[in-house]
XYZ file of C-alpha atoms in Angstrom:
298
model
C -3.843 11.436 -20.587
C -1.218 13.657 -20.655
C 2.611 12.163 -21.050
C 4.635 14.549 -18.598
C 7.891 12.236 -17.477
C 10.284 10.041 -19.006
C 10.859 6.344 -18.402
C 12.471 6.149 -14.464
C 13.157 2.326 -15.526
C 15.559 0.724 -18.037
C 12.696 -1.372 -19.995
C 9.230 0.247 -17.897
C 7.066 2.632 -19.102
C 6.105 5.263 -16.128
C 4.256 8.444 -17.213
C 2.524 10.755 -14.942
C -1.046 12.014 -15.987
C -2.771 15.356 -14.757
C -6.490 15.965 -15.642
C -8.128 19.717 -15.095
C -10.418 18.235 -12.188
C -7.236 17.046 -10.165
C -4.640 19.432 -11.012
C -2.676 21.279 -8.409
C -1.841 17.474 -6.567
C 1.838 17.170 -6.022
C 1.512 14.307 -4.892
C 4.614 12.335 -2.867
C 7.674 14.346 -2.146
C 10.721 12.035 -2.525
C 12.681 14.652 -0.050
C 10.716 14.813 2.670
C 12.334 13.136 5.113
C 14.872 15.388 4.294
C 16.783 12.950 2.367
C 16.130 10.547 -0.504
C 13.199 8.225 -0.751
C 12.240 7.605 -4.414
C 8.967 6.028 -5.750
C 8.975 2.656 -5.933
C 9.049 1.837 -9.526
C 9.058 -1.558 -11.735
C 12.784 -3.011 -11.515
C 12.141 -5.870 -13.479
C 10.471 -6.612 -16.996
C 9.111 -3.949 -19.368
C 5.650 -3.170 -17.459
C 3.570 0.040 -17.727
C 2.880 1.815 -14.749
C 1.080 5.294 -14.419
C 2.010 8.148 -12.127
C -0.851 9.427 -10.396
C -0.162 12.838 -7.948
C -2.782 13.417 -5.077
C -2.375 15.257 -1.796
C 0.878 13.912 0.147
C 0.653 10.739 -1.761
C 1.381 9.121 -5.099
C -0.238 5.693 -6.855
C 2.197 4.002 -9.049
C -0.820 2.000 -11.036
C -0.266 -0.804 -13.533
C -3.608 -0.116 -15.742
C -3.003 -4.147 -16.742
C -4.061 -4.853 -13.269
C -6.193 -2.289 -12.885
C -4.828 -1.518 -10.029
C -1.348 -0.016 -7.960
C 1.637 -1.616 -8.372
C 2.731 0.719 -5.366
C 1.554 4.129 -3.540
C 4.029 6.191 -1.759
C 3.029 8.844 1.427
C 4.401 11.331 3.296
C 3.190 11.472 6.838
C 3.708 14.808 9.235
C 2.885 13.340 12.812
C 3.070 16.346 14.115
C 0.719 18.199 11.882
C -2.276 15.764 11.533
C -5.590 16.583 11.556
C -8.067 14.159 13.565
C -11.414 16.179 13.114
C -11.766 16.193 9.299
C -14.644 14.075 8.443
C -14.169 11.015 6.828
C -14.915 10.543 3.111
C -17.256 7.798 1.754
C -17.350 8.398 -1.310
C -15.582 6.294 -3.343
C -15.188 7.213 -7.403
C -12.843 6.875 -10.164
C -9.450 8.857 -11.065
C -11.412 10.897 -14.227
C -7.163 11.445 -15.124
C -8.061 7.329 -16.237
C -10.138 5.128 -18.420
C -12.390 3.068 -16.548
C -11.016 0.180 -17.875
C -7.496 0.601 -16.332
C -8.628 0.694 -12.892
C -11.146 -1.163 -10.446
C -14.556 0.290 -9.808
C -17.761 -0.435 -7.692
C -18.555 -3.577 -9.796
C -15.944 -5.371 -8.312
C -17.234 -4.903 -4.463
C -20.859 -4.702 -5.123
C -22.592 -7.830 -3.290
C -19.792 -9.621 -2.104
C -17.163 -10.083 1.049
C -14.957 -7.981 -0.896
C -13.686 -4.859 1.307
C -12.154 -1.815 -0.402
C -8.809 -2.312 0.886
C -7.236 1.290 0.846
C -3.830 1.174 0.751
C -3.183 4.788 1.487
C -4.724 4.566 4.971
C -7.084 7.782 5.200
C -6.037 9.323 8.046
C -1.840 9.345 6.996
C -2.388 12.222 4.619
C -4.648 13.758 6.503
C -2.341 16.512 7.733
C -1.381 20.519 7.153
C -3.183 23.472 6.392
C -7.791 22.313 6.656
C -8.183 22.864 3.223
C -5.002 20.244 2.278
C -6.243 17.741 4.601
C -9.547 17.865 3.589
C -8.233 17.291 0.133
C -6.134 14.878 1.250
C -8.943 12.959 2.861
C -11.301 12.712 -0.250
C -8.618 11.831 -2.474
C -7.821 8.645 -0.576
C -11.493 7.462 -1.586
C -10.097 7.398 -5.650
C -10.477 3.373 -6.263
C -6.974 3.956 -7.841
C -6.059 3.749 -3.984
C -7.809 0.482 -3.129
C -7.247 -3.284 -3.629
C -9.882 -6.056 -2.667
C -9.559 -7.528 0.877
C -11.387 -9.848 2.599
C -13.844 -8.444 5.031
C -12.983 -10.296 8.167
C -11.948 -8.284 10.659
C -9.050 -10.330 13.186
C -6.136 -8.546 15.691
C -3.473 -9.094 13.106
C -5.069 -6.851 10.306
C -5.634 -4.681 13.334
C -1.668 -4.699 13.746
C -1.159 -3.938 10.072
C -3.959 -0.941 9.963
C -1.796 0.384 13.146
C 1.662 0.501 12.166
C 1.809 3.674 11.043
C 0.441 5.149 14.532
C 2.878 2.763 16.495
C 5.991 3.857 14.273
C 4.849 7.819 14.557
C 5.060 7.156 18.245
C 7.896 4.707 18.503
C 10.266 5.205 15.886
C 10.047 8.473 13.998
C 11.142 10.769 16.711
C 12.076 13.694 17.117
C 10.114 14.888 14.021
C 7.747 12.565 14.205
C 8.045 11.713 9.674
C 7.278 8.872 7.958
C 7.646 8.184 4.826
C 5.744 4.784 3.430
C 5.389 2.708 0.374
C 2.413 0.364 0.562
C 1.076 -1.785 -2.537
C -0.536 -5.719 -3.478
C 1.992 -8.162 -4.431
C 0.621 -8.716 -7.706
C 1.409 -12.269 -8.665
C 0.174 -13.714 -12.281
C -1.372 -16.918 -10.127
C -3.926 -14.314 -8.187
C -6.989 -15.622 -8.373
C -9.082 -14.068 -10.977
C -12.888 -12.050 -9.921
C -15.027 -10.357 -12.038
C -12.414 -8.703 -14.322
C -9.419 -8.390 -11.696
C -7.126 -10.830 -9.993
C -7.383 -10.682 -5.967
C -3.900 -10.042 -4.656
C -3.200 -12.294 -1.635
C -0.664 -10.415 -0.086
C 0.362 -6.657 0.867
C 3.063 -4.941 1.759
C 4.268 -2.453 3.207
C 7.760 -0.740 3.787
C 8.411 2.275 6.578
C 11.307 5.042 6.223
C 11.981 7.497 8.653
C 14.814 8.966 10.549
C 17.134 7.440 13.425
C 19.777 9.452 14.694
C 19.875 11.661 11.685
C 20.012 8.251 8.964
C 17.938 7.014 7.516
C 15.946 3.711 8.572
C 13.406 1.222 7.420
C 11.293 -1.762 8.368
C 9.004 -4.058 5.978
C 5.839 -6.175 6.701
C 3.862 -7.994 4.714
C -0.345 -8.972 5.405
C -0.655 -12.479 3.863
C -4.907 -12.702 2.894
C -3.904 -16.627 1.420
C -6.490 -19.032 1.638
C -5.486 -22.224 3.180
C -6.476 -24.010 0.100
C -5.507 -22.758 -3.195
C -8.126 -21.386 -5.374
C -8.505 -23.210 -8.749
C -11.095 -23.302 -11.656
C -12.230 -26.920 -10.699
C -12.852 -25.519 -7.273
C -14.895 -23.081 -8.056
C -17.393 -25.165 -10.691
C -17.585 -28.146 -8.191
C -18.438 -25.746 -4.928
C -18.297 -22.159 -5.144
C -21.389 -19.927 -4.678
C -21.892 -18.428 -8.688
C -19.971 -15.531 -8.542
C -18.306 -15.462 -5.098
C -15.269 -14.096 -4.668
C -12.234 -16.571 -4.638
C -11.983 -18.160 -0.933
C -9.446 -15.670 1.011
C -7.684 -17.049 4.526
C -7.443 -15.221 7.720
C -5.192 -12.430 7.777
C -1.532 -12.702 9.005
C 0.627 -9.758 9.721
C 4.461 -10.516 9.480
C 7.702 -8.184 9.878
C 9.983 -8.936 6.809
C 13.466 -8.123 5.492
C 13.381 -5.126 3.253
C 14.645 -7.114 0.518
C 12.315 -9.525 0.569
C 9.755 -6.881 -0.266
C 11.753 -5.772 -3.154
C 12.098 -9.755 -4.933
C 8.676 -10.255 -3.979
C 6.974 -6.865 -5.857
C 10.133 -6.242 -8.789
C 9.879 -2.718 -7.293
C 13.323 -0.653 -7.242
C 13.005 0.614 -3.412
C 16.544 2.362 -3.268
C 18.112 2.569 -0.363
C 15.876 0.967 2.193
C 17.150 -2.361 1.908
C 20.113 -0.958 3.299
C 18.541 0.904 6.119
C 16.292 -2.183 7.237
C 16.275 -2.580 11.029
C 15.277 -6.019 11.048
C 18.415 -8.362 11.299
C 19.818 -10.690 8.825
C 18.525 -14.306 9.912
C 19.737 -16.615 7.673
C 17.536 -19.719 8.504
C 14.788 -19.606 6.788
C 11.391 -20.185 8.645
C 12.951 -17.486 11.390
C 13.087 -14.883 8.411
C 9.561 -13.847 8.357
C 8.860 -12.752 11.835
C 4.858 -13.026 12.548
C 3.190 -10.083 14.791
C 0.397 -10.620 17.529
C 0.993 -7.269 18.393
C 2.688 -4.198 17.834
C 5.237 -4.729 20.327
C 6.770 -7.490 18.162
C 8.075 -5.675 15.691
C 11.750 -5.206 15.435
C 13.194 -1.704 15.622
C 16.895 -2.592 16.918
C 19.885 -4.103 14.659
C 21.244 -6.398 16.774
């Protein structure tokens, strides 16, 4: 690994690494939206993350987790390309040790789905030979985080947002700009050399009337019974994953986001669309559908 960038945080170690097999990625372009939207980085205690470029997007990856901590893409509506053939092949980042991110042991014979958090098709835009680039780097496991197979309508709504806010939100121009990652908690339940995050998130940024604007969600994965050692000696199938819940898709305050990951996420708590509700079980707004989410200060 190659050190190429200072510390962005007061206490955090970020570095960026380039390796000859990936070079030429420049990854997430803070400007695109034709002002300011920085990578998330750590905002809280001394934590290493790694910098990793690819093709319209960026993974911010804490190598103690083995996985992101954050990824960051820039989406051209108007430029995507729908007949590039998907990419199944999933392999490491070779810019990384093994050991400092997830691999196919960790999703071979289980319910585990790799859970990509750059969704393949956002970066899948530009000139054929970018977006085909773009589409096979989205298959690094740097870019994935175990989920729970189950397929139900609200991680339906969470795998759509981007396609409803490209058509509802981000016009004219039809930009996004959005930060996904895990909410990596220290009480995830630990599997086979990771800890399953139970929740995701996600925050939007794009351009309304010439500002800037945001909205935040978060896909909760939580089992409806917490997942403990005793549990899994007295019942669990030897080396199951831990128990994960059905998934629920909620719209959330842009802060929120920020206390729940200790990510710095500049100005988008500012720009958040959602209103303030102060009582708290109306704070977190749950989606059946698209056309719940919140795209109006009131």
């Amino acid at each position: 690994m190659i050190p190429s960038e200072p510390p962005r945080a007061a206490g955090a170690v970020t570095r960026t690494v380039s390796g000859q097999s990936m070079a030429g990625r420049a990854g997430y372009d803070e400007r695109f939206l034709g002002v300011p939207v920085p990578l998330p980085i750590p905002a809280g205690p001394a934590v290493e993350t790694v910098v990793l470029p690819y093709t319209h997007f960026t993974v911010v990856l804490r190598p103690d987790r083995r996985m992101a901590a954050a990824t960051a893409v820039c989406i051209d509506g108007e430029r995507l390309l729908e007949q590039v053939p998907r990419e199944c092949d999933w392999r490491p980042d070779p810019r990384l040790g093994k050991d400092r991110q997830t691999g196919e042991e960790v999703y071979r014979n289980n319910s585990l789905d790799k859970g990509h958090l750059v969704r393949r098709p956002a970066p899948v835009w530009g000139e054929a030979a970018e977006a085909y680039q773009a589409d096979a780097d989205t298959f690094h496991y740097t870019n994935a985080a175990p989920q729970a197979d189950v397929c139900n309508r609200s991680r339906q709504v969470w795998q759509g947002l981007e396609d409803y806010l490209l058509a509802h939100a981000a016009r004219p121009g039809r930009k996004l700009a959005v930060l996904t990652g895990p909410v990596l908690h220290d009480s995830d339940p630990p599997y086979r050399g990771v800890q399953v995050p139970l929740r995701f998130w996600k925050v939007a940024a794009f351009l309304r009337d010439g500002k800037l604007a945001a909205t935040a969600y978060v896909l909760d994965q939580s089992p409806d019974l917490i997942w403990d050692a005793e549990r899994a000696l007295a019942g669990a199938t030897p080396g199951a994953p831990p128990p994960l819940g059905a998934f629920r898709t909620f719209q959330v305050p842009v802060t929120d986001v920020a206390e729940l990951t200790s990510l710095n996420l500049g100005p988008l708590p500012a720009a958040d669309l959602m209103p303030v509700v102060r009582v708290p079980e109306d704070r977190w707004k749950r989606l059946a559908s698209h056309d719940d989410i919140v795209l109006e200060r009131h």
